[in-house]
Short mmCIF file of C-alpha atoms and ligand atoms in Angstrom, two decimals:
data_model
loop_
_atom_site.label_atom_id
_atom_site.label_comp_id
_atom_site.label_asym_id
_atom_site.label_seq_id
_atom_site.Cartn_x
_atom_site.Cartn_y
_atom_site.Cartn_z
CA MET A 1 21.18 -15.58 -0.43
CA GLN A 2 19.25 -12.84 -0.74
CA SER A 3 20.20 -9.35 -0.50
CA VAL A 4 17.13 -7.47 0.75
CA THR A 5 16.27 -3.64 1.14
CA ILE A 6 13.88 -2.08 3.02
CA LEU A 7 12.55 0.74 2.08
CA GLY A 8 9.56 1.81 5.02
CA ALA A 9 11.96 -0.54 8.46
CA THR A 10 10.19 0.73 11.14
CA GLY A 11 6.16 0.73 9.45
CA SER A 12 3.93 -1.79 10.49
CA ILE A 13 5.14 -3.70 7.05
CA GLY A 14 8.98 -3.47 7.56
CA VAL A 15 7.94 -4.64 11.03
CA SER A 16 6.27 -7.79 10.03
CA THR A 17 9.11 -8.31 7.09
CA LEU A 18 12.06 -8.33 9.78
CA ASP A 19 10.14 -10.90 11.79
CA VAL A 20 9.62 -13.39 8.60
CA LEU A 21 13.08 -12.96 7.62
CA ALA A 22 14.52 -13.38 11.19
CA ARG A 23 12.85 -17.24 10.51
CA HIS A 24 15.57 -18.08 7.70
CA PRO A 25 18.79 -16.44 8.60
CA GLU A 26 20.28 -19.09 5.84
CA ARG A 27 17.21 -17.36 3.37
CA TYR A 28 17.71 -14.19 3.62
CA SER A 29 20.64 -10.92 4.58
CA VAL A 30 19.32 -7.33 5.02
CA TYR A 31 22.05 -5.52 2.58
CA ALA A 32 19.68 -1.30 4.20
CA LEU A 33 16.61 -0.10 5.72
CA SER A 34 15.17 2.58 5.71
CA ALA A 35 12.58 5.05 8.56
CA HIS A 36 11.28 8.07 8.13
CA SER A 37 12.34 10.23 11.12
CA LYS A 38 11.55 6.43 14.11
CA VAL A 39 15.54 6.64 14.60
CA ASP A 40 15.74 4.99 18.09
CA GLU A 41 13.95 1.95 16.47
CA LEU A 42 15.48 2.05 12.85
CA ALA A 43 19.38 1.46 15.75
CA ALA A 44 17.97 -1.09 17.49
CA GLN A 45 16.69 -2.95 13.77
CA CYS A 46 20.53 -2.40 12.54
CA GLU A 47 21.50 -3.80 16.15
CA ARG A 48 19.41 -6.73 15.47
CA PHE A 49 20.08 -7.44 11.75
CA LYS A 50 23.84 -4.89 10.78
CA PRO A 51 22.78 -3.60 7.24
CA ALA A 52 25.65 -2.45 5.97
CA ARG A 53 23.48 0.58 5.04
CA ALA A 54 20.69 2.99 6.60
CA VAL A 55 18.66 5.96 5.62
CA VAL A 56 16.05 8.55 7.08
CA GLY A 57 14.75 11.72 5.96
CA SER A 58 17.10 14.71 7.51
CA ALA A 59 20.87 15.64 8.55
CA ALA A 60 19.33 15.51 12.04
CA ALA A 61 17.97 11.72 12.14
CA ALA A 62 21.25 10.90 9.88
CA ALA A 63 23.45 12.55 12.97
CA GLN A 64 21.01 11.06 15.21
CA LEU A 65 21.05 7.80 14.14
CA SER A 66 24.60 7.92 13.67
CA ALA A 67 26.05 8.80 17.24
CA LEU A 68 23.34 5.94 18.02
CA LEU A 69 24.97 3.43 16.17
CA GLN A 70 28.49 4.75 17.14
CA ALA A 71 27.81 3.43 21.03
CA LYS A 72 27.15 0.58 19.71
CA GLY A 73 29.56 0.09 17.31
CA LEU A 74 28.76 -0.89 14.56
CA ARG A 75 29.91 0.44 10.83
CA THR A 76 26.12 1.48 9.46
CA GLU A 77 26.57 4.04 7.01
CA VAL A 78 24.66 6.29 7.60
CA GLU A 79 22.88 8.50 4.82
CA TYR A 80 19.35 10.69 4.47
CA GLY A 81 17.31 11.68 1.60
CA GLU A 82 15.35 10.54 -0.80
CA ALA A 83 18.53 10.61 -3.55
CA ALA A 84 19.86 7.77 -0.44
CA LEU A 85 16.74 5.51 -0.76
CA CYS A 86 17.01 5.44 -4.46
CA ALA A 87 20.42 3.99 -4.30
CA ILE A 88 20.04 1.92 -1.17
CA ALA A 89 16.34 0.42 -4.04
CA SER A 90 18.87 0.49 -7.38
CA ALA A 91 22.18 -0.73 -5.60
CA GLN A 92 24.14 -3.95 -7.78
CA GLU A 93 24.44 -5.83 -3.49
CA VAL A 94 20.67 -6.51 -3.36
CA ASP A 95 18.10 -9.38 -4.71
CA ALA A 96 15.23 -8.16 -3.48
CA VAL A 97 12.85 -4.97 -2.57
CA MET A 98 10.71 -4.80 -0.25
CA ALA A 99 8.05 -0.64 -0.62
CA ALA A 100 6.92 -0.41 2.41
CA ILE A 101 7.67 4.06 2.40
CA VAL A 102 3.56 4.99 3.04
CA GLY A 103 2.98 7.09 -0.54
CA ALA A 104 3.68 9.06 -2.59
CA ALA A 105 7.27 9.53 -1.07
CA GLY A 106 7.98 6.30 -1.77
CA LEU A 107 7.62 6.94 -5.81
CA ALA A 108 11.22 7.91 -6.60
CA PRO A 109 12.93 4.57 -4.67
CA THR A 110 10.44 2.24 -5.64
CA LEU A 111 10.80 3.04 -9.04
CA ALA A 112 14.16 2.80 -9.26
CA ALA A 113 14.35 -0.98 -7.92
CA ALA A 114 11.32 -1.37 -10.86
CA ARG A 115 14.45 0.14 -13.24
CA ALA A 116 17.19 -1.03 -11.48
CA GLY A 117 16.00 -4.85 -12.48
CA LYS A 118 14.91 -5.45 -9.35
CA LYS A 119 12.36 -8.34 -7.95
CA VAL A 120 9.89 -5.22 -6.03
CA LEU A 121 7.21 -6.49 -3.00
CA LEU A 122 5.15 -3.65 -3.97
CA ALA A 123 3.34 -2.82 -0.47
CA ASN A 124 3.43 1.51 -1.04
CA LYS A 125 0.07 1.61 -3.42
CA GLU A 126 0.36 4.26 -3.73
CA ALA A 127 3.01 4.78 -5.73
CA LEU A 128 1.39 2.33 -8.49
CA VAL A 129 -1.33 4.54 -8.61
CA MET A 130 0.62 7.58 -9.17
CA SER A 131 2.51 5.75 -12.19
CA GLY A 132 0.64 4.41 -12.94
CA GLN A 133 1.91 2.74 -17.00
CA LEU A 134 5.05 4.47 -15.81
CA PHE A 135 5.83 1.96 -13.97
CA MET A 136 4.71 -0.62 -16.00
CA ASP A 137 7.04 -0.38 -18.50
CA ALA A 138 9.80 0.12 -16.50
CA VAL A 139 9.46 -3.28 -15.34
CA ALA A 140 8.70 -4.39 -18.54
CA GLU A 141 11.86 -2.55 -19.85
CA SER A 142 14.50 -3.58 -16.73
CA GLY A 143 12.64 -7.38 -16.20
CA ALA A 144 11.66 -6.26 -12.89
CA VAL A 145 9.89 -9.19 -10.87
CA LEU A 146 7.21 -6.73 -9.17
CA LEU A 147 5.11 -9.44 -6.53
CA PRO A 148 1.87 -7.87 -4.34
CA ILE A 149 2.12 -7.35 -1.45
CA ASP A 150 -1.27 -6.28 -0.25
CA SER A 151 -2.93 -9.01 0.81
CA GLU A 152 -6.16 -8.93 -1.42
CA HIS A 153 -3.36 -7.97 -4.85
CA ASN A 154 -0.83 -11.39 -3.58
CA ALA A 155 -4.36 -13.61 -2.49
CA ILE A 156 -5.02 -12.01 -6.91
CA PHE A 157 -1.98 -13.30 -7.85
CA GLN A 158 -2.03 -16.13 -6.56
CA CYS A 159 -5.07 -17.62 -7.87
CA LEU A 160 -3.77 -16.97 -11.44
CA PRO A 161 -1.37 -18.96 -13.41
CA HIS A 162 1.61 -19.07 -13.25
CA ASN A 163 2.01 -18.27 -17.02
CA TYR A 164 -0.54 -15.71 -16.08
CA GLY A 165 0.48 -12.00 -19.12
CA ARG A 166 -1.15 -9.39 -17.78
CA GLN A 167 -4.41 -10.24 -20.67
CA PRO A 168 -8.04 -11.66 -18.63
CA ALA A 169 -9.18 -13.28 -21.50
CA ALA A 170 -6.60 -15.29 -22.83
CA SER A 171 -6.50 -17.43 -19.02
CA GLY A 172 -10.54 -17.35 -19.24
CA VAL A 173 -10.73 -15.27 -16.53
CA ALA A 174 -14.38 -13.67 -15.84
CA ARG A 175 -14.01 -11.48 -13.44
CA ILE A 176 -11.49 -10.25 -10.42
CA LEU A 177 -13.33 -10.04 -6.96
CA LEU A 178 -11.63 -7.83 -4.60
CA THR A 179 -12.78 -8.91 -1.05
CA ALA A 180 -12.93 -5.21 1.40
CA SER A 181 -13.52 -6.19 5.79
CA GLY A 182 -15.71 -2.36 5.74
CA GLY A 183 -13.66 -0.51 8.73
CA PRO A 184 -14.88 0.50 11.46
CA PHE A 185 -17.86 1.81 10.17
CA LEU A 186 -19.30 -0.43 8.13
CA LYS A 187 -22.33 -0.66 9.80
CA ARG A 188 -22.68 3.13 12.10
CA ALA A 189 -25.26 5.41 11.25
CA VAL A 190 -24.48 7.41 8.39
CA GLU A 191 -25.29 10.67 9.38
CA THR A 192 -23.46 10.06 12.79
CA LEU A 193 -20.11 9.81 10.43
CA ASP A 194 -19.57 13.28 10.73
CA ALA A 195 -18.53 12.85 15.11
CA VAL A 196 -15.95 10.93 14.26
CA THR A 197 -12.21 10.39 15.61
CA PRO A 198 -8.90 9.61 14.14
CA GLU A 199 -8.61 7.13 17.06
CA GLN A 200 -12.35 5.78 16.43
CA ALA A 201 -10.89 5.75 12.71
CA CYS A 202 -7.68 3.57 12.80
CA LEU A 203 -9.61 0.92 14.65
CA HIS A 204 -9.64 -1.23 12.21
CA PRO A 205 -11.71 -4.76 12.62
CA ASN A 206 -9.25 -7.28 11.98
CA TRP A 207 -5.88 -5.53 10.57
CA SER A 208 -3.26 -3.72 12.73
CA MET A 209 -1.86 -0.98 9.65
CA GLY A 210 -0.03 2.34 10.02
CA ARG A 211 -2.66 5.86 10.36
CA LYS A 212 -3.58 6.42 6.68
CA ILE A 213 -3.87 3.18 5.06
CA SER A 214 -6.25 2.74 8.41
CA VAL A 215 -7.83 5.93 7.55
CA ASP A 216 -8.27 4.32 3.99
CA SER A 217 -10.32 2.08 5.49
CA ALA A 218 -12.57 3.22 6.92
CA THR A 219 -13.04 5.55 3.99
CA MET A 220 -13.08 2.11 1.79
CA MET A 221 -10.81 4.65 -0.34
CA ASN A 222 -8.13 2.20 1.16
CA LYS A 223 -10.29 -0.34 -1.17
CA GLY A 224 -10.32 2.33 -4.15
CA LEU A 225 -6.89 2.42 -4.39
CA GLU A 226 -6.59 -1.38 -4.45
CA VAL A 227 -9.41 -1.29 -8.00
CA ILE A 228 -6.29 1.27 -9.38
CA GLU A 229 -3.79 -0.92 -8.35
CA ALA A 230 -5.63 -4.08 -9.25
CA HIS A 231 -5.96 -2.85 -12.50
CA TRP A 232 -2.80 -1.92 -13.47
CA LEU A 233 -1.01 -5.52 -11.59
CA PHE A 234 -3.45 -7.75 -13.86
CA GLY A 235 -4.73 -5.88 -16.90
CA ALA A 236 -8.18 -5.77 -15.53
CA ALA A 237 -10.48 -3.29 -16.98
CA PRO A 238 -12.42 -2.15 -14.08
CA ASP A 239 -16.01 -3.31 -14.62
CA LEU A 240 -14.20 -6.65 -14.79
CA ILE A 241 -13.05 -5.89 -11.16
CA GLU A 242 -15.51 -6.20 -8.38
CA VAL A 243 -15.42 -5.17 -4.56
CA VAL A 244 -17.04 -7.68 -2.04
CA ILE A 245 -17.36 -7.12 1.21
CA HIS A 246 -16.41 -9.88 3.48
CA PRO A 247 -16.20 -9.13 7.26
CA GLN A 248 -13.80 -12.01 8.20
CA SER A 249 -11.01 -11.38 5.93
CA VAL A 250 -10.61 -14.65 5.39
CA ILE A 251 -10.36 -14.99 1.83
CA HIS A 252 -8.23 -12.09 0.67
CA SER A 253 -9.58 -11.74 -3.31
CA MET A 254 -11.14 -14.53 -5.58
CA VAL A 255 -10.51 -14.63 -9.38
CA SER A 256 -13.66 -15.95 -10.83
CA TYR A 257 -13.00 -18.33 -14.39
CA ALA A 258 -15.37 -18.50 -17.01
CA ASP A 259 -16.05 -21.72 -16.33
CA GLY A 260 -17.51 -20.86 -13.77
CA SER A 261 -14.46 -21.47 -11.01
CA VAL A 262 -13.28 -19.28 -8.55
CA LEU A 263 -9.89 -19.74 -6.74
CA ALA A 264 -9.43 -18.22 -3.71
CA GLN A 265 -6.92 -17.58 -1.10
CA LEU A 266 -7.97 -17.87 2.22
CA GLY A 267 -5.81 -16.62 5.71
CA ASN A 268 -5.31 -15.39 9.11
CA PRO A 269 -5.37 -11.14 8.44
CA ASP A 270 -1.72 -11.33 8.99
CA MET A 271 0.77 -9.95 6.43
CA ARG A 272 3.58 -12.43 6.92
CA THR A 273 1.89 -14.68 4.73
CA PRO A 274 1.56 -12.61 1.15
CA ILE A 275 5.46 -11.33 2.35
CA ALA A 276 6.92 -14.66 2.39
CA HIS A 277 4.50 -16.13 -0.70
CA ALA A 278 6.91 -12.67 -2.33
CA LEU A 279 10.28 -13.67 -0.28
CA ALA A 280 10.14 -16.77 -1.05
CA TYR A 281 7.85 -17.46 -4.63
CA PRO A 282 8.57 -19.65 -5.56
CA GLU A 283 8.46 -21.41 -2.89
CA ARG A 284 7.02 -21.55 -0.15
CA ILE A 285 8.87 -20.82 4.13
CA ALA A 286 6.99 -20.33 6.95
CA SER A 287 5.67 -17.16 8.22
CA GLY A 288 5.22 -17.44 11.96
CA VAL A 289 1.36 -17.58 11.54
CA ALA A 290 -1.33 -19.11 12.62
CA ALA A 291 -2.75 -22.37 11.10
CA LEU A 292 -6.44 -21.36 10.16
CA ASP A 293 -9.19 -23.34 12.23
CA LEU A 294 -12.03 -23.11 9.74
CA THR A 295 -13.94 -24.42 12.44
CA ALA A 296 -13.31 -21.57 14.53
CA ILE A 297 -14.30 -18.91 11.86
CA ALA A 298 -17.95 -21.49 10.85
CA THR A 299 -19.22 -18.35 9.15
CA LEU A 300 -18.18 -16.37 6.65
CA GLN A 301 -20.33 -13.63 4.73
CA PHE A 302 -20.87 -10.93 2.07
CA GLU A 303 -22.14 -8.47 0.61
CA LYS A 304 -22.60 -5.35 -1.79
CA PRO A 305 -20.41 -2.02 -0.49
CA ASP A 306 -22.06 1.00 -0.13
CA PHE A 307 -21.68 3.17 -2.25
CA GLN A 308 -23.77 6.40 -0.53
CA ARG A 309 -21.61 5.24 2.40
CA PHE A 310 -18.35 5.27 0.70
CA PRO A 311 -18.22 7.92 -1.59
CA CYS A 312 -14.57 7.26 -1.64
CA LEU A 313 -14.79 4.14 -3.83
CA ALA A 314 -16.95 5.37 -6.13
CA LEU A 315 -14.07 8.53 -6.68
CA ALA A 316 -11.55 5.79 -7.33
CA PHE A 317 -13.94 4.25 -9.95
CA ALA A 318 -14.41 7.35 -11.05
CA ALA A 319 -11.01 8.15 -11.95
CA LEU A 320 -9.86 5.18 -12.93
CA ARG A 321 -12.00 5.15 -15.90
CA ALA A 322 -10.93 8.15 -16.31
CA GLY A 323 -7.74 8.14 -16.27
CA GLY A 324 -4.66 9.73 -16.93
CA SER A 325 -3.23 12.67 -14.36
CA ALA A 326 -6.65 11.19 -12.67
CA PRO A 327 -5.71 8.59 -10.50
CA ALA A 328 -2.28 10.63 -8.92
CA VAL A 329 -4.81 13.44 -8.42
CA LEU A 330 -7.38 11.11 -6.14
CA ASN A 331 -4.28 9.95 -5.07
CA ALA A 332 -2.59 13.15 -4.41
CA ALA A 333 -5.47 14.70 -2.38
CA ASN A 334 -6.67 12.52 -0.67
CA GLU A 335 -2.96 12.13 1.10
CA ILE A 336 -3.58 15.48 2.41
CA ALA A 337 -7.39 14.93 3.64
CA VAL A 338 -6.47 12.56 5.24
CA GLN A 339 -3.45 13.99 7.49
CA SER A 340 -5.33 17.07 7.46
CA PHE A 341 -8.23 14.54 9.37
CA LEU A 342 -5.34 13.04 11.00
CA ASP A 343 -4.63 16.63 12.22
CA LEU A 344 -7.96 17.48 13.53
CA ARG A 345 -8.23 20.20 11.16
CA ILE A 346 -11.34 18.52 8.78
CA GLY A 347 -13.99 15.55 10.17
CA PHE A 348 -14.75 12.44 8.31
CA ARG A 349 -16.86 12.86 5.94
CA GLN A 350 -15.11 15.81 4.04
CA ILE A 351 -11.43 13.94 3.11
CA ASP A 352 -14.23 12.75 0.10
CA ARG A 353 -15.45 16.17 -0.40
CA VAL A 354 -11.74 17.42 -0.56
CA ILE A 355 -11.28 14.93 -3.05
CA ASP A 356 -14.57 14.50 -5.02
CA GLN A 357 -13.95 19.00 -5.53
CA VAL A 358 -10.17 18.29 -6.26
CA MET A 359 -10.90 16.71 -9.09
CA GLN A 360 -13.90 18.85 -9.84
CA ALA A 361 -10.80 21.59 -10.15
CA LEU A 362 -8.57 20.62 -12.24
CA PRO A 363 -8.31 20.08 -15.49
CA GLN A 364 -7.24 16.03 -16.97
CA GLY A 365 -4.21 15.73 -18.30
CA GLU A 366 -1.42 13.49 -19.30
CA VAL A 367 0.72 11.98 -17.72
CA GLY A 368 3.97 10.85 -19.54
CA SER A 369 6.32 11.63 -17.93
CA ILE A 370 7.66 11.38 -14.30
CA GLU A 371 7.85 14.68 -14.48
CA ALA A 372 4.38 15.56 -15.59
CA LEU A 373 2.88 12.98 -12.71
CA MET A 374 5.39 15.18 -10.32
CA GLU A 375 3.02 18.48 -11.36
CA HIS A 376 -0.20 17.10 -11.43
CA ASP A 377 0.76 15.48 -8.16
CA ARG A 378 1.91 19.32 -7.09
CA LEU A 379 -1.03 20.97 -8.33
CA ALA A 380 -3.67 18.78 -6.64
CA ARG A 381 -1.78 18.87 -3.35
CA ASP A 382 -2.03 22.29 -3.43
CA ALA A 383 -5.58 23.00 -4.71
CA ALA A 384 -6.79 19.81 -1.53
CA ARG A 385 -4.56 22.46 0.95
CA ARG A 386 -6.65 24.88 -0.80
CA CYS A 387 -9.84 23.70 -0.31
CA ILE A 388 -9.71 22.65 3.38
CA ALA A 389 -8.65 26.07 4.11
CA GLU A 390 -11.59 26.97 3.24
CA ILE A 391 -13.29 24.28 5.53
CA ALA A 392 -10.92 25.29 8.11
CA PRO A 393 -10.11 28.77 8.08
CA GLY A 394 -7.64 30.62 10.67
CA GLU A 395 -5.31 27.41 10.65
CA SER A 396 -1.99 27.46 8.43
CA GLN A 397 -1.13 24.24 7.01
P1 NAD B 1 3.51 2.68 8.51
O1 NAD B 1 2.65 4.56 9.15
O2 NAD B 1 3.45 1.92 9.45
O3 NAD B 1 4.42 2.37 8.01
C1 NAD B 1 5.35 3.78 6.90
C2 NAD B 1 7.20 3.88 6.92
O4 NAD B 1 7.43 4.20 6.29
C3 NAD B 1 7.74 4.19 8.18
O5 NAD B 1 8.91 2.66 8.27
C4 NAD B 1 7.95 6.00 7.87
O6 NAD B 1 9.36 5.64 8.58
C5 NAD B 1 8.35 5.40 7.03
N1 NAD B 1 7.50 6.56 4.98
C6 NAD B 1 7.55 7.49 6.50
N2 NAD B 1 6.74 8.62 5.28
C7 NAD B 1 8.34 8.69 4.67
C8 NAD B 1 8.69 9.64 3.97
N3 NAD B 1 8.19 11.32 3.58
N4 NAD B 1 9.79 9.36 2.93
C9 NAD B 1 10.05 8.29 3.53
N5 NAD B 1 9.82 7.56 4.50
C10 NAD B 1 8.54 7.73 5.57
O7 NAD B 1 2.32 2.16 6.70
P2 NAD B 1 2.09 0.71 6.83
O8 NAD B 1 1.14 0.09 7.12
O9 NAD B 1 3.69 0.01 6.97
O10 NAD B 1 1.79 0.78 5.65
C11 NAD B 1 3.06 1.37 4.61
C12 NAD B 1 2.93 1.40 3.07
O11 NAD B 1 2.20 -0.57 2.66
C13 NAD B 1 1.61 2.13 2.22
O12 NAD B 1 1.30 2.05 1.60
C14 NAD B 1 0.36 0.68 2.40
O13 NAD B 1 -0.91 1.00 2.47
C15 NAD B 1 0.31 -0.80 3.01
N6 NAD B 1 0.05 -1.68 3.03
C16 NAD B 1 -0.15 -1.26 4.25
C17 NAD B 1 -0.17 -2.58 4.71
C18 NAD B 1 -0.57 -2.69 5.69
O14 NAD B 1 -1.27 -4.39 7.03
N7 NAD B 1 0.12 -2.02 6.85
C19 NAD B 1 -1.23 -3.39 3.99
C20 NAD B 1 -1.09 -3.51 2.54
C21 NAD B 1 -0.80 -2.29 1.70
MG1 MG B 2 -5.16 -4.22 0.95
#
């Protein structure tokens, strides 16, 4: 029996994870669940999965959740705040931690799980993009097992040899081919992108996801963050990582080998497949995902990404090549810009302009410690807010 903590249980990944766990009650028990503010949803999850602990974002949310749980006669211990998130990620009772909080808010608890030597199921790509080497060092020092949940990285993981040591050349890996759907605006006239709404940007053609990652998919910053994620997970230099547009989202990514072989992982676009894969690894368990019907799909297409249409992809490659604080700055500026777009303060095409300006304005720095990293993160958020205030004056943040 494996005991699981889900960070971000009420989100898209969190709900899919609980769906897989519920199919295998003899294999998994839920130790703890967290949510930021969706107290009613979390209470319903507690009633169904009976975790020992539940963590929310504020004292007010904790009081609300406690009252709901008491009324149901549940004994789940309720806590709130970052220290409590780190505690449920690193508690001795926990075997596996699903890191599914969105954005930088997930860094501290995900790192706590890595430092505690847990099996870390990593959905929260922003945490790894920000902390890069620091995160990989924590995994190596503690002996944690890091398993990618992002469908592309899970696919690559499945296409690499079992003893892969983060050295592509030693395993004959010639290229990592990250597939991308291209999002909802792959074919829309570029000059009309200024006018798109958050609802249009969140309408992903193949995947149903949280709003932040949906906007990231529309700008292709999601793919940019995934390029950086692939660099850290698989030890791949930027030139070894190629983005391929594949609008059907059936091939989740590929590894190209020195002998000309290309290995791919295919499946319906449903996150329960990588979640079940990582939960059971190295075994295989049912996920609830329907078998792939290749003849119904019939056609798989591929094209090169257009860096003019998707400047965020170019910005992410540039940040990876620059190294140091650049990926953390890119991520922080993106988080602020995407939230401002969702709040209707800036237009869609201003997202990449804000990030570009912030990256140009901030001096390159080292990230030798989490404290240094968080300072770069803070400076980048401040710079992004200033930039947005210039674009949308007269509105307070
Ligand atoms: P979501 O918005 O649906 O859910 C986010 C979760 O994080 C919620 O449970 C929310 O309560 C919690 N949360 C939000 N802000 C928080 C804060 N400040 N402190 C603590 N908790 C907070 O997002 P999602 O789509 O499930 O994505 C989660 C992560 O997984 C993201 O990093 C995303 O990039 C990654 N991911 C998602 C998918 C997908 O299909 N949804 C695929 C690959 C990777
Ligand atoms: Mg992905």
